[in-house]
Every structure is written in C-alpha cells, then in structure tokens.
mmCIF file of N, CA and C in Angstrom:
data_model
loop_
_atom_site.group_PDB
_atom_site.id
_atom_site.type_symbol
_atom_site.label_atom_id
_atom_site.label_comp_id
_atom_site.label_asym_id
_atom_site.label_seq_id
_atom_site.Cartn_x
_atom_site.Cartn_y
_atom_site.Cartn_z
ATOM 1 N N GLN A 1041 2.641 39.777 27.091
ATOM 2 C CA GLN A 1041 1.482 39.244 27.214
ATOM 3 C C GLN A 1041 1.339 37.762 26.886
ATOM 4 N N VAL A 1042 0.675 36.977 27.845
ATOM 5 C CA VAL A 1042 0.637 35.403 27.773
ATOM 6 C C VAL A 1042 -0.673 35.128 27.013
ATOM 7 N N ARG A 1043 -0.361 34.215 26.185
ATOM 8 C CA ARG A 1043 -1.487 33.597 25.473
ATOM 9 C C ARG A 1043 -1.297 31.942 25.471
ATOM 10 N N LEU A 1044 -2.145 31.325 25.934
ATOM 11 C CA LEU A 1044 -2.180 30.041 25.775
ATOM 12 C C LEU A 1044 -2.977 29.256 24.610
ATOM 13 N N VAL A 1045 -2.530 28.425 23.789
ATOM 14 C CA VAL A 1045 -2.940 27.919 22.866
ATOM 15 C C VAL A 1045 -2.866 26.363 22.841
ATOM 16 N N GLU A 1046 -4.109 25.781 22.927
ATOM 17 C CA GLU A 1046 -4.088 24.210 23.307
ATOM 18 C C GLU A 1046 -4.430 23.551 21.976
ATOM 19 N N SER A 1047 -3.993 22.418 21.722
ATOM 20 C CA SER A 1047 -4.266 21.704 20.624
ATOM 21 C C SER A 1047 -4.082 20.241 20.833
ATOM 22 N N GLY A 1048 -4.671 19.240 19.984
ATOM 23 C CA GLY A 1048 -4.449 17.855 20.119
ATOM 24 C C GLY A 1048 -5.673 17.120 20.649
ATOM 25 N N GLY A 1049 -6.751 17.726 20.896
ATOM 26 C CA GLY A 1049 -8.105 17.138 21.411
ATOM 27 C C GLY A 1049 -8.679 16.533 20.185
ATOM 28 N N GLY A 1050 -9.667 15.692 20.443
ATOM 29 C CA GLY A 1050 -10.475 15.000 19.302
ATOM 30 C C GLY A 1050 -10.976 13.799 19.921
ATOM 31 N N VAL A 1051 -11.624 13.039 19.093
ATOM 32 C CA VAL A 1051 -12.307 11.786 19.394
ATOM 33 C C VAL A 1051 -11.537 10.476 19.280
ATOM 34 N N VAL A 1052 -11.720 9.764 20.532
ATOM 35 C CA VAL A 1052 -10.866 8.643 20.483
ATOM 36 C C VAL A 1052 -11.448 7.348 21.146
ATOM 37 N N GLN A 1053 -11.321 6.155 20.770
ATOM 38 C CA GLN A 1053 -11.877 5.161 21.315
ATOM 39 C C GLN A 1053 -11.242 4.676 22.709
ATOM 40 N N PRO A 1054 -12.158 4.102 23.523
ATOM 41 C CA PRO A 1054 -11.740 3.513 24.820
ATOM 42 C C PRO A 1054 -10.436 2.698 24.713
ATOM 43 N N GLY A 1055 -9.448 3.048 25.433
ATOM 44 C CA GLY A 1055 -8.161 2.447 25.475
ATOM 45 C C GLY A 1055 -7.205 3.012 24.655
ATOM 46 N N GLY A 1056 -7.475 4.251 23.814
ATOM 47 C CA GLY A 1056 -6.708 4.823 23.163
ATOM 48 C C GLY A 1056 -5.828 6.020 23.706
ATOM 49 N N SER A 1057 -5.116 6.713 22.826
ATOM 50 C CA SER A 1057 -4.212 7.689 23.282
ATOM 51 C C SER A 1057 -4.473 8.961 22.638
ATOM 52 N N LEU A 1058 -4.051 10.011 23.362
ATOM 53 C CA LEU A 1058 -4.084 11.277 22.783
ATOM 54 C C LEU A 1058 -2.843 12.137 23.298
ATOM 55 N N ARG A 1059 -2.311 13.178 22.747
ATOM 56 C CA ARG A 1059 -1.364 14.121 23.264
ATOM 57 C C ARG A 1059 -1.996 15.407 22.945
ATOM 58 N N LEU A 1060 -1.938 16.261 24.064
ATOM 59 C CA LEU A 1060 -2.550 17.637 24.073
ATOM 60 C C LEU A 1060 -1.170 18.407 24.107
ATOM 61 N N SER A 1061 -1.409 19.597 23.575
ATOM 62 C CA SER A 1061 -0.109 20.482 23.453
ATOM 63 C C SER A 1061 -0.789 21.976 23.939
ATOM 64 N N CYS A 1062 0.307 22.609 24.666
ATOM 65 C CA CYS A 1062 -0.134 24.119 25.179
ATOM 66 C C CYS A 1062 1.015 24.982 24.933
ATOM 67 N N ALA A 1063 0.832 25.765 24.007
ATOM 68 C CA ALA A 1063 1.959 26.625 23.489
ATOM 69 C C ALA A 1063 1.691 27.989 24.330
ATOM 70 N N ASN A 1064 2.824 28.465 24.945
ATOM 71 C CA ASN A 1064 2.738 29.693 25.781
ATOM 72 C C ASN A 1064 3.475 30.930 24.992
ATOM 73 N N SER A 1065 2.709 31.908 24.583
ATOM 74 C CA SER A 1065 3.498 32.952 23.836
ATOM 75 C C SER A 1065 4.111 33.938 24.725
ATOM 76 N N GLY A 1066 3.976 33.702 26.015
ATOM 77 C CA GLY A 1066 4.548 34.890 26.841
ATOM 78 C C GLY A 1066 5.794 34.423 27.625
ATOM 79 N N ARG A 1067 6.037 34.824 28.785
ATOM 80 C CA ARG A 1067 7.134 34.527 29.735
ATOM 81 C C ARG A 1067 6.791 33.048 30.292
ATOM 82 N N PRO A 1068 7.764 32.303 30.662
ATOM 83 C CA PRO A 1068 7.624 30.995 31.221
ATOM 84 C C PRO A 1068 6.996 31.008 32.613
ATOM 85 N N TYR A 1069 6.080 30.013 32.935
ATOM 86 C CA TYR A 1069 5.523 29.930 34.055
ATOM 87 C C TYR A 1069 5.507 28.495 34.453
ATOM 88 N N ASP A 1070 5.038 28.079 35.675
ATOM 89 C CA ASP A 1070 4.407 26.819 35.995
ATOM 90 C C ASP A 1070 3.191 26.685 35.148
ATOM 91 N N MET A 1071 2.987 25.351 34.862
ATOM 92 C CA MET A 1071 1.834 24.906 33.860
ATOM 93 C C MET A 1071 1.050 23.758 34.338
ATOM 94 N N GLY A 1072 -0.312 24.046 34.140
ATOM 95 C CA GLY A 1072 -1.155 22.908 34.538
ATOM 96 C C GLY A 1072 -2.167 22.517 33.415
ATOM 97 N N TRP A 1073 -2.756 21.351 33.661
ATOM 98 C CA TRP A 1073 -3.792 20.894 32.872
ATOM 99 C C TRP A 1073 -5.053 20.631 33.666
ATOM 100 N N PHE A 1074 -6.114 21.104 33.252
ATOM 101 C CA PHE A 1074 -7.445 20.722 34.113
ATOM 102 C C PHE A 1074 -8.560 20.330 33.204
ATOM 103 N N ARG A 1075 -9.530 19.831 33.514
ATOM 104 C CA ARG A 1075 -10.567 19.244 32.588
ATOM 105 C C ARG A 1075 -11.951 19.555 33.277
ATOM 106 N N GLN A 1076 -12.962 19.580 32.298
ATOM 107 C CA GLN A 1076 -14.294 19.840 32.825
ATOM 108 C C GLN A 1076 -15.266 19.117 31.965
ATOM 109 N N ALA A 1077 -16.085 18.168 32.817
ATOM 110 C CA ALA A 1077 -17.209 17.370 31.983
ATOM 111 C C ALA A 1077 -18.314 18.131 32.221
ATOM 112 N N PRO A 1078 -19.336 18.040 31.160
ATOM 113 C CA PRO A 1078 -20.507 18.659 31.353
ATOM 114 C C PRO A 1078 -21.140 18.428 32.777
ATOM 115 N N GLY A 1079 -21.737 19.613 33.188
ATOM 116 C CA GLY A 1079 -22.265 19.440 34.594
ATOM 117 C C GLY A 1079 -21.412 19.163 35.802
ATOM 118 N N LYS A 1080 -20.110 19.128 35.408
ATOM 119 C CA LYS A 1080 -19.251 18.835 36.621
ATOM 120 C C LYS A 1080 -18.300 20.079 36.740
ATOM 121 N N GLU A 1081 -17.762 20.177 37.944
ATOM 122 C CA GLU A 1081 -16.552 21.289 38.151
ATOM 123 C C GLU A 1081 -15.303 20.941 37.578
ATOM 124 N N ARG A 1082 -14.762 22.186 37.412
ATOM 125 C CA ARG A 1082 -13.259 22.095 36.773
ATOM 126 C C ARG A 1082 -12.426 21.170 37.730
ATOM 127 N N GLU A 1083 -11.708 19.985 37.149
ATOM 128 C CA GLU A 1083 -10.769 19.391 38.094
ATOM 129 C C GLU A 1083 -9.285 19.293 37.648
ATOM 130 N N PHE A 1084 -8.486 19.213 38.504
ATOM 131 C CA PHE A 1084 -7.012 19.264 38.294
ATOM 132 C C PHE A 1084 -6.682 17.839 37.754
ATOM 133 N N VAL A 1085 -5.751 17.967 36.590
ATOM 134 C CA VAL A 1085 -5.351 16.815 36.171
ATOM 135 C C VAL A 1085 -3.851 16.603 36.280
ATOM 136 N N ALA A 1086 -3.113 17.476 35.932
ATOM 137 C CA ALA A 1086 -1.466 17.465 35.900
ATOM 138 C C ALA A 1086 -0.975 18.751 36.017
ATOM 139 N N ALA A 1087 0.229 18.885 36.563
ATOM 140 C CA ALA A 1087 0.848 20.141 36.692
ATOM 141 C C ALA A 1087 2.559 19.997 36.597
ATOM 142 N N ILE A 1088 3.325 21.012 36.175
ATOM 143 C CA ILE A 1088 4.675 20.976 36.093
ATOM 144 C C ILE A 1088 5.209 22.212 36.258
ATOM 145 N N ARG A 1089 6.380 22.138 37.196
ATOM 146 C CA ARG A 1089 7.111 23.383 37.338
ATOM 147 C C ARG A 1089 8.022 23.901 36.396
ATOM 148 N N TRP A 1090 8.087 25.127 36.126
ATOM 149 C CA TRP A 1090 8.904 25.755 35.213
ATOM 150 C C TRP A 1090 10.513 25.336 35.658
ATOM 151 N N ALA A 1091 10.661 25.688 36.961
ATOM 152 C CA ALA A 1091 12.085 25.407 37.291
ATOM 153 C C ALA A 1091 12.221 24.128 37.988
ATOM 154 N N GLY A 1092 13.068 23.214 37.563
ATOM 155 C CA GLY A 1092 13.139 21.871 38.072
ATOM 156 C C GLY A 1092 12.329 20.713 37.348
ATOM 157 N N GLY A 1093 11.132 21.120 36.919
ATOM 158 C CA GLY A 1093 10.542 20.252 36.286
ATOM 159 C C GLY A 1093 9.550 19.175 37.091
ATOM 160 N N ASP A 1094 9.448 19.429 38.335
ATOM 161 C CA ASP A 1094 8.639 18.596 39.296
ATOM 162 C C ASP A 1094 7.315 18.509 38.598
ATOM 163 N N THR A 1095 6.785 17.172 38.784
ATOM 164 C CA THR A 1095 5.350 17.067 38.172
ATOM 165 C C THR A 1095 4.331 16.582 39.303
ATOM 166 N N PHE A 1096 3.269 16.920 39.074
ATOM 167 C CA PHE A 1096 2.064 16.587 39.962
ATOM 168 C C PHE A 1096 0.997 15.979 39.358
ATOM 169 N N TYR A 1097 0.199 15.052 39.871
ATOM 170 C CA TYR A 1097 -1.004 14.525 39.007
ATOM 171 C C TYR A 1097 -2.175 14.153 39.966
ATOM 172 N N GLY A 1098 -3.328 14.523 39.231
ATOM 173 C CA GLY A 1098 -4.582 14.109 40.142
ATOM 174 C C GLY A 1098 -4.769 12.680 40.055
ATOM 175 N N ASP A 1099 -5.639 12.180 40.946
ATOM 176 C CA ASP A 1099 -5.742 10.870 41.161
ATOM 177 C C ASP A 1099 -6.312 10.104 39.809
ATOM 178 N N SER A 1100 -7.192 10.744 39.056
ATOM 179 C CA SER A 1100 -7.532 10.262 37.796
ATOM 180 C C SER A 1100 -6.575 10.099 36.816
ATOM 181 N N ALA A 1101 -5.472 10.707 36.848
ATOM 182 C CA ALA A 1101 -4.420 10.709 35.888
ATOM 183 C C ALA A 1101 -3.100 10.017 36.327
ATOM 184 N N LYS A 1102 -3.103 9.621 37.452
ATOM 185 C CA LYS A 1102 -1.783 8.857 37.904
ATOM 186 C C LYS A 1102 -1.771 7.543 37.207
ATOM 187 N N GLY A 1103 -0.490 7.214 36.561
ATOM 188 C CA GLY A 1103 -0.315 5.899 36.078
ATOM 189 C C GLY A 1103 -0.814 5.840 34.677
ATOM 190 N N ARG A 1104 -1.491 6.807 34.108
ATOM 191 C CA ARG A 1104 -2.043 6.904 32.610
ATOM 192 C C ARG A 1104 -1.496 8.120 31.814
ATOM 193 N N PHE A 1105 -1.432 9.132 32.596
ATOM 194 C CA PHE A 1105 -1.173 10.355 31.980
ATOM 195 C C PHE A 1105 0.236 10.937 32.343
ATOM 196 N N THR A 1106 0.863 11.659 31.328
ATOM 197 C CA THR A 1106 2.120 12.216 31.583
ATOM 198 C C THR A 1106 2.261 13.493 31.168
ATOM 199 N N ILE A 1107 2.548 14.422 32.111
ATOM 200 C CA ILE A 1107 2.871 15.966 31.678
ATOM 201 C C ILE A 1107 4.311 16.164 31.365
ATOM 202 N N ALA A 1108 4.620 16.787 30.563
ATOM 203 C CA ALA A 1108 6.074 17.132 30.080
ATOM 204 C C ALA A 1108 6.100 18.584 29.604
ATOM 205 N N ARG A 1109 7.231 19.200 29.343
ATOM 206 C CA ARG A 1109 7.332 20.511 28.966
ATOM 207 C C ARG A 1109 8.640 20.511 28.212
ATOM 208 N N ASP A 1110 8.692 21.358 27.101
ATOM 209 C CA ASP A 1110 9.922 21.810 26.351
ATOM 210 C C ASP A 1110 10.084 23.315 26.396
ATOM 211 N N ASN A 1111 11.182 23.593 27.276
ATOM 212 C CA ASN A 1111 11.145 24.993 27.715
ATOM 213 C C ASN A 1111 11.817 25.654 26.512
ATOM 214 N N ALA A 1112 12.377 24.983 25.676
ATOM 215 C CA ALA A 1112 12.962 26.092 24.655
ATOM 216 C C ALA A 1112 11.847 26.414 23.638
ATOM 217 N N LYS A 1113 10.706 25.562 23.595
ATOM 218 C CA LYS A 1113 9.446 25.939 22.829
ATOM 219 C C LYS A 1113 8.494 26.682 23.834
ATOM 220 N N ASN A 1114 8.669 26.643 24.973
ATOM 221 C CA ASN A 1114 7.627 27.260 25.930
ATOM 222 C C ASN A 1114 6.310 26.489 25.803
ATOM 223 N N THR A 1115 6.356 25.225 25.855
ATOM 224 C CA THR A 1115 5.048 24.355 25.539
ATOM 225 C C THR A 1115 5.068 23.218 26.407
ATOM 226 N N ALA A 1116 3.819 23.000 26.858
ATOM 227 C CA ALA A 1116 3.630 21.884 27.789
ATOM 228 C C ALA A 1116 2.925 20.740 27.062
ATOM 229 N N TYR A 1117 2.914 19.564 27.361
ATOM 230 C CA TYR A 1117 2.376 18.608 26.933
ATOM 231 C C TYR A 1117 1.593 17.671 27.819
ATOM 232 N N LEU A 1118 0.525 16.955 27.425
ATOM 233 C CA LEU A 1118 -0.189 15.973 28.161
ATOM 234 C C LEU A 1118 -0.449 14.931 27.314
ATOM 235 N N GLN A 1119 0.549 13.664 27.664
ATOM 236 C CA GLN A 1119 0.227 12.418 26.989
ATOM 237 C C GLN A 1119 -0.817 11.693 27.765
ATOM 238 N N MET A 1120 -1.840 11.221 27.172
ATOM 239 C CA MET A 1120 -2.973 10.556 27.836
ATOM 240 C C MET A 1120 -3.165 9.234 27.293
ATOM 241 N N ASN A 1121 -2.892 8.052 27.963
ATOM 242 C CA ASN A 1121 -3.020 6.780 27.524
ATOM 243 C C ASN A 1121 -4.195 6.070 28.259
ATOM 244 N N ARG A 1122 -4.526 4.961 27.640
ATOM 245 C CA ARG A 1122 -5.560 4.018 28.401
ATOM 246 C C ARG A 1122 -6.845 4.785 28.570
ATOM 247 N N LEU A 1123 -7.356 5.770 27.740
ATOM 248 C CA LEU A 1123 -8.516 6.605 27.869
ATOM 249 C C LEU A 1123 -9.676 5.862 27.987
ATOM 250 N N THR A 1124 -10.500 6.338 28.956
ATOM 251 C CA THR A 1124 -11.933 5.703 29.173
ATOM 252 C C THR A 1124 -12.969 6.886 28.815
ATOM 253 N N PRO A 1125 -14.159 6.543 28.731
ATOM 254 C CA PRO A 1125 -15.198 7.681 28.548
ATOM 255 C C PRO A 1125 -15.377 8.591 29.622
ATOM 256 N N ASP A 1126 -14.757 8.298 30.942
ATOM 257 C CA ASP A 1126 -14.658 8.951 32.226
ATOM 258 C C ASP A 1126 -13.741 10.109 31.885
ATOM 259 N N ASP A 1127 -12.845 10.143 30.807
ATOM 260 C CA ASP A 1127 -11.914 11.085 30.688
ATOM 261 C C ASP A 1127 -12.545 12.164 29.567
ATOM 262 N N THR A 1128 -13.798 12.107 29.192
ATOM 263 C CA THR A 1128 -14.225 12.987 28.294
ATOM 264 C C THR A 1128 -14.433 14.477 28.888
ATOM 265 N N GLY A 1129 -14.112 15.397 28.325
ATOM 266 C CA GLY A 1129 -14.450 16.694 28.614
ATOM 267 C C GLY A 1129 -13.354 17.763 27.945
ATOM 268 N N VAL A 1130 -13.642 18.951 28.300
ATOM 269 C CA VAL A 1130 -12.880 19.972 27.941
ATOM 270 C C VAL A 1130 -11.605 20.218 28.605
ATOM 271 N N TYR A 1131 -10.523 20.158 28.041
ATOM 272 C CA TYR A 1131 -9.238 20.188 28.767
ATOM 273 C C TYR A 1131 -8.658 21.611 28.491
ATOM 274 N N TYR A 1132 -8.333 22.262 29.642
ATOM 275 C CA TYR A 1132 -7.720 23.549 29.764
ATOM 276 C C TYR A 1132 -6.395 23.400 30.136
ATOM 277 N N CYS A 1133 -5.475 24.414 29.652
ATOM 278 C CA CYS A 1133 -4.224 24.652 29.959
ATOM 279 C C CYS A 1133 -4.057 25.969 30.827
ATOM 280 N N ALA A 1134 -3.172 25.838 31.765
ATOM 281 C CA ALA A 1134 -3.035 26.923 32.655
ATOM 282 C C ALA A 1134 -1.749 27.446 32.835
ATOM 283 N N ALA A 1135 -1.549 28.857 33.076
ATOM 284 C CA ALA A 1135 0.065 29.077 33.390
ATOM 285 C C ALA A 1135 -0.232 30.083 34.633
ATOM 286 N N GLY A 1136 0.914 30.137 35.167
ATOM 287 C CA GLY A 1136 0.986 31.108 36.544
ATOM 288 C C GLY A 1136 1.945 30.553 37.507
ATOM 289 N N ASN A 1137 1.840 31.171 38.710
ATOM 290 C CA ASN A 1137 2.875 30.828 39.874
ATOM 291 C C ASN A 1137 1.860 30.564 41.038
ATOM 292 N N PRO A 1138 0.805 29.758 40.960
ATOM 293 C CA PRO A 1138 0.123 29.486 41.979
ATOM 294 C C PRO A 1138 0.678 28.825 43.345
ATOM 295 N N GLU A 1139 0.295 29.233 44.496
ATOM 296 C CA GLU A 1139 1.045 28.711 45.693
ATOM 297 C C GLU A 1139 0.651 27.165 45.701
ATOM 298 N N LEU A 1140 -0.288 26.590 45.155
ATOM 299 C CA LEU A 1140 -0.850 25.346 45.179
ATOM 300 C C LEU A 1140 -0.929 24.967 43.804
ATOM 301 N N LEU A 1141 -0.146 24.101 42.903
ATOM 302 C CA LEU A 1141 -0.425 23.797 41.594
ATOM 303 C C LEU A 1141 -1.684 23.074 41.379
ATOM 304 N N THR A 1142 -2.180 22.433 42.303
ATOM 305 C CA THR A 1142 -3.519 21.604 41.935
ATOM 306 C C THR A 1142 -4.712 22.459 42.146
ATOM 307 N N SER A 1143 -4.513 23.846 42.473
ATOM 308 C CA SER A 1143 -5.667 24.631 42.685
ATOM 309 C C SER A 1143 -5.956 25.370 41.351
ATOM 310 N N LEU A 1144 -6.976 26.132 41.307
ATOM 311 C CA LEU A 1144 -7.243 26.865 40.012
ATOM 312 C C LEU A 1144 -6.723 28.156 40.089
ATOM 313 N N GLN A 1145 -5.877 28.522 40.924
ATOM 314 C CA GLN A 1145 -5.346 30.033 41.190
ATOM 315 C C GLN A 1145 -4.097 30.181 40.081
ATOM 316 N N TYR A 1146 -4.431 29.825 38.834
ATOM 317 C CA TYR A 1146 -3.507 30.140 37.893
ATOM 318 C C TYR A 1146 -3.868 31.514 37.285
ATOM 319 N N ASP A 1147 -2.856 32.309 36.672
ATOM 320 C CA ASP A 1147 -3.149 33.540 36.054
ATOM 321 C C ASP A 1147 -3.738 33.585 34.758
ATOM 322 N N TYR A 1148 -3.456 32.508 34.003
ATOM 323 C CA TYR A 1148 -3.764 32.725 32.504
ATOM 324 C C TYR A 1148 -4.288 31.258 32.243
ATOM 325 N N TRP A 1149 -5.235 31.174 31.286
ATOM 326 C CA TRP A 1149 -5.866 29.947 30.842
ATOM 327 C C TRP A 1149 -6.020 30.020 29.445
ATOM 328 N N GLY A 1150 -6.234 28.775 28.858
ATOM 329 C CA GLY A 1150 -6.317 28.688 27.371
ATOM 330 C C GLY A 1150 -7.873 28.390 27.052
ATOM 331 N N GLN A 1151 -8.243 28.267 25.858
ATOM 332 C CA GLN A 1151 -9.474 28.287 25.400
ATOM 333 C C GLN A 1151 -10.141 26.951 25.699
ATOM 334 N N GLY A 1152 -9.233 26.029 25.921
ATOM 335 C CA GLY A 1152 -9.833 24.612 25.991
ATOM 336 C C GLY A 1152 -9.907 23.913 24.807
ATOM 337 N N THR A 1153 -9.692 22.491 24.678
ATOM 338 C CA THR A 1153 -9.811 21.657 23.799
ATOM 339 C C THR A 1153 -10.645 20.542 24.086
ATOM 340 N N GLN A 1154 -11.580 20.039 23.253
ATOM 341 C CA GLN A 1154 -12.310 19.062 23.623
ATOM 342 C C GLN A 1154 -11.765 17.535 23.460
ATOM 343 N N VAL A 1155 -12.005 16.878 24.383
ATOM 344 C CA VAL A 1155 -11.548 15.286 24.353
ATOM 345 C C VAL A 1155 -12.887 14.434 24.504
ATOM 346 N N THR A 1156 -13.108 13.593 23.570
ATOM 347 C CA THR A 1156 -14.245 12.612 23.746
ATOM 348 C C THR A 1156 -13.803 11.279 23.538
ATOM 349 N N VAL A 1157 -14.097 10.537 24.559
ATOM 350 C CA VAL A 1157 -13.700 9.038 24.463
ATOM 351 C C VAL A 1157 -14.850 8.173 24.288
ATOM 352 N N SER A 1158 -15.121 7.794 23.102
ATOM 353 C CA SER A 1158 -16.221 6.997 22.716
ATOM 354 C C SER A 1158 -16.175 5.978 21.743
ATOM 355 N N SER A 1159 -16.885 4.791 21.826
ATOM 356 C CA SER A 1159 -16.720 3.751 20.840
ATOM 357 C C SER A 1159 -17.648 3.987 19.816
#
C-alpha cells in the first residue's frame, strides 16, 4: 500500500525559501510535485525518476526549484528558492509510473501541503 505524506509547507516572504518533503510508505516509484492555486488547474512543477534520477521541471520551476530524492528513505524533496507570490498554492506529491512524468497520470497522490508567499 502506497501512502504519500507531504511536509514542509508554510508561510514565507517573497524571496525566501522552503523545502518540501514527500515520504512514500510503499514501493518506490517515479515521483512528481504539482501545485494548484485557487481557481486554477493543477500544474506540473517537477519530477524525478526512481531509476537513474533524471529530473524534469516545469517552466515556473526552472532555475529556482530543485527536486531530489533519498532512495534509502523513499522520500522526495522539493527545494524552492526565490519564491514569489505566484508560487502560492497547495503543493501535491505524486508517485507512479506515468508514461509522461509531466502529466497528471500518477497512481498515488498525497494530501497536499499549503505554501503561501506573502509579505
């Protein structure tokens, strides 16, 4: 049984940083991060393959966010730097073997963690 538990969200000032964690209690999978702002669709942020560790980023994350994983702990991380108010939203962790890592076709989802960027 796969259960994903996210942590690390909170309130941060513009220009600040946060690190999100996603612990997977089940078998290892490719993992992704998505976010959803109020009134908007869920969008791809970043993903990392279980085998090889290849990483992928959405346009909004490139150059500011870094995805990583600790296979021994079966945990994925999202380091977010230079945050802006546009980064505000609920961040979801996902796990699975989607054909396209940037799509929503993951098998398992976490409950989400709120990130608020505000002065």
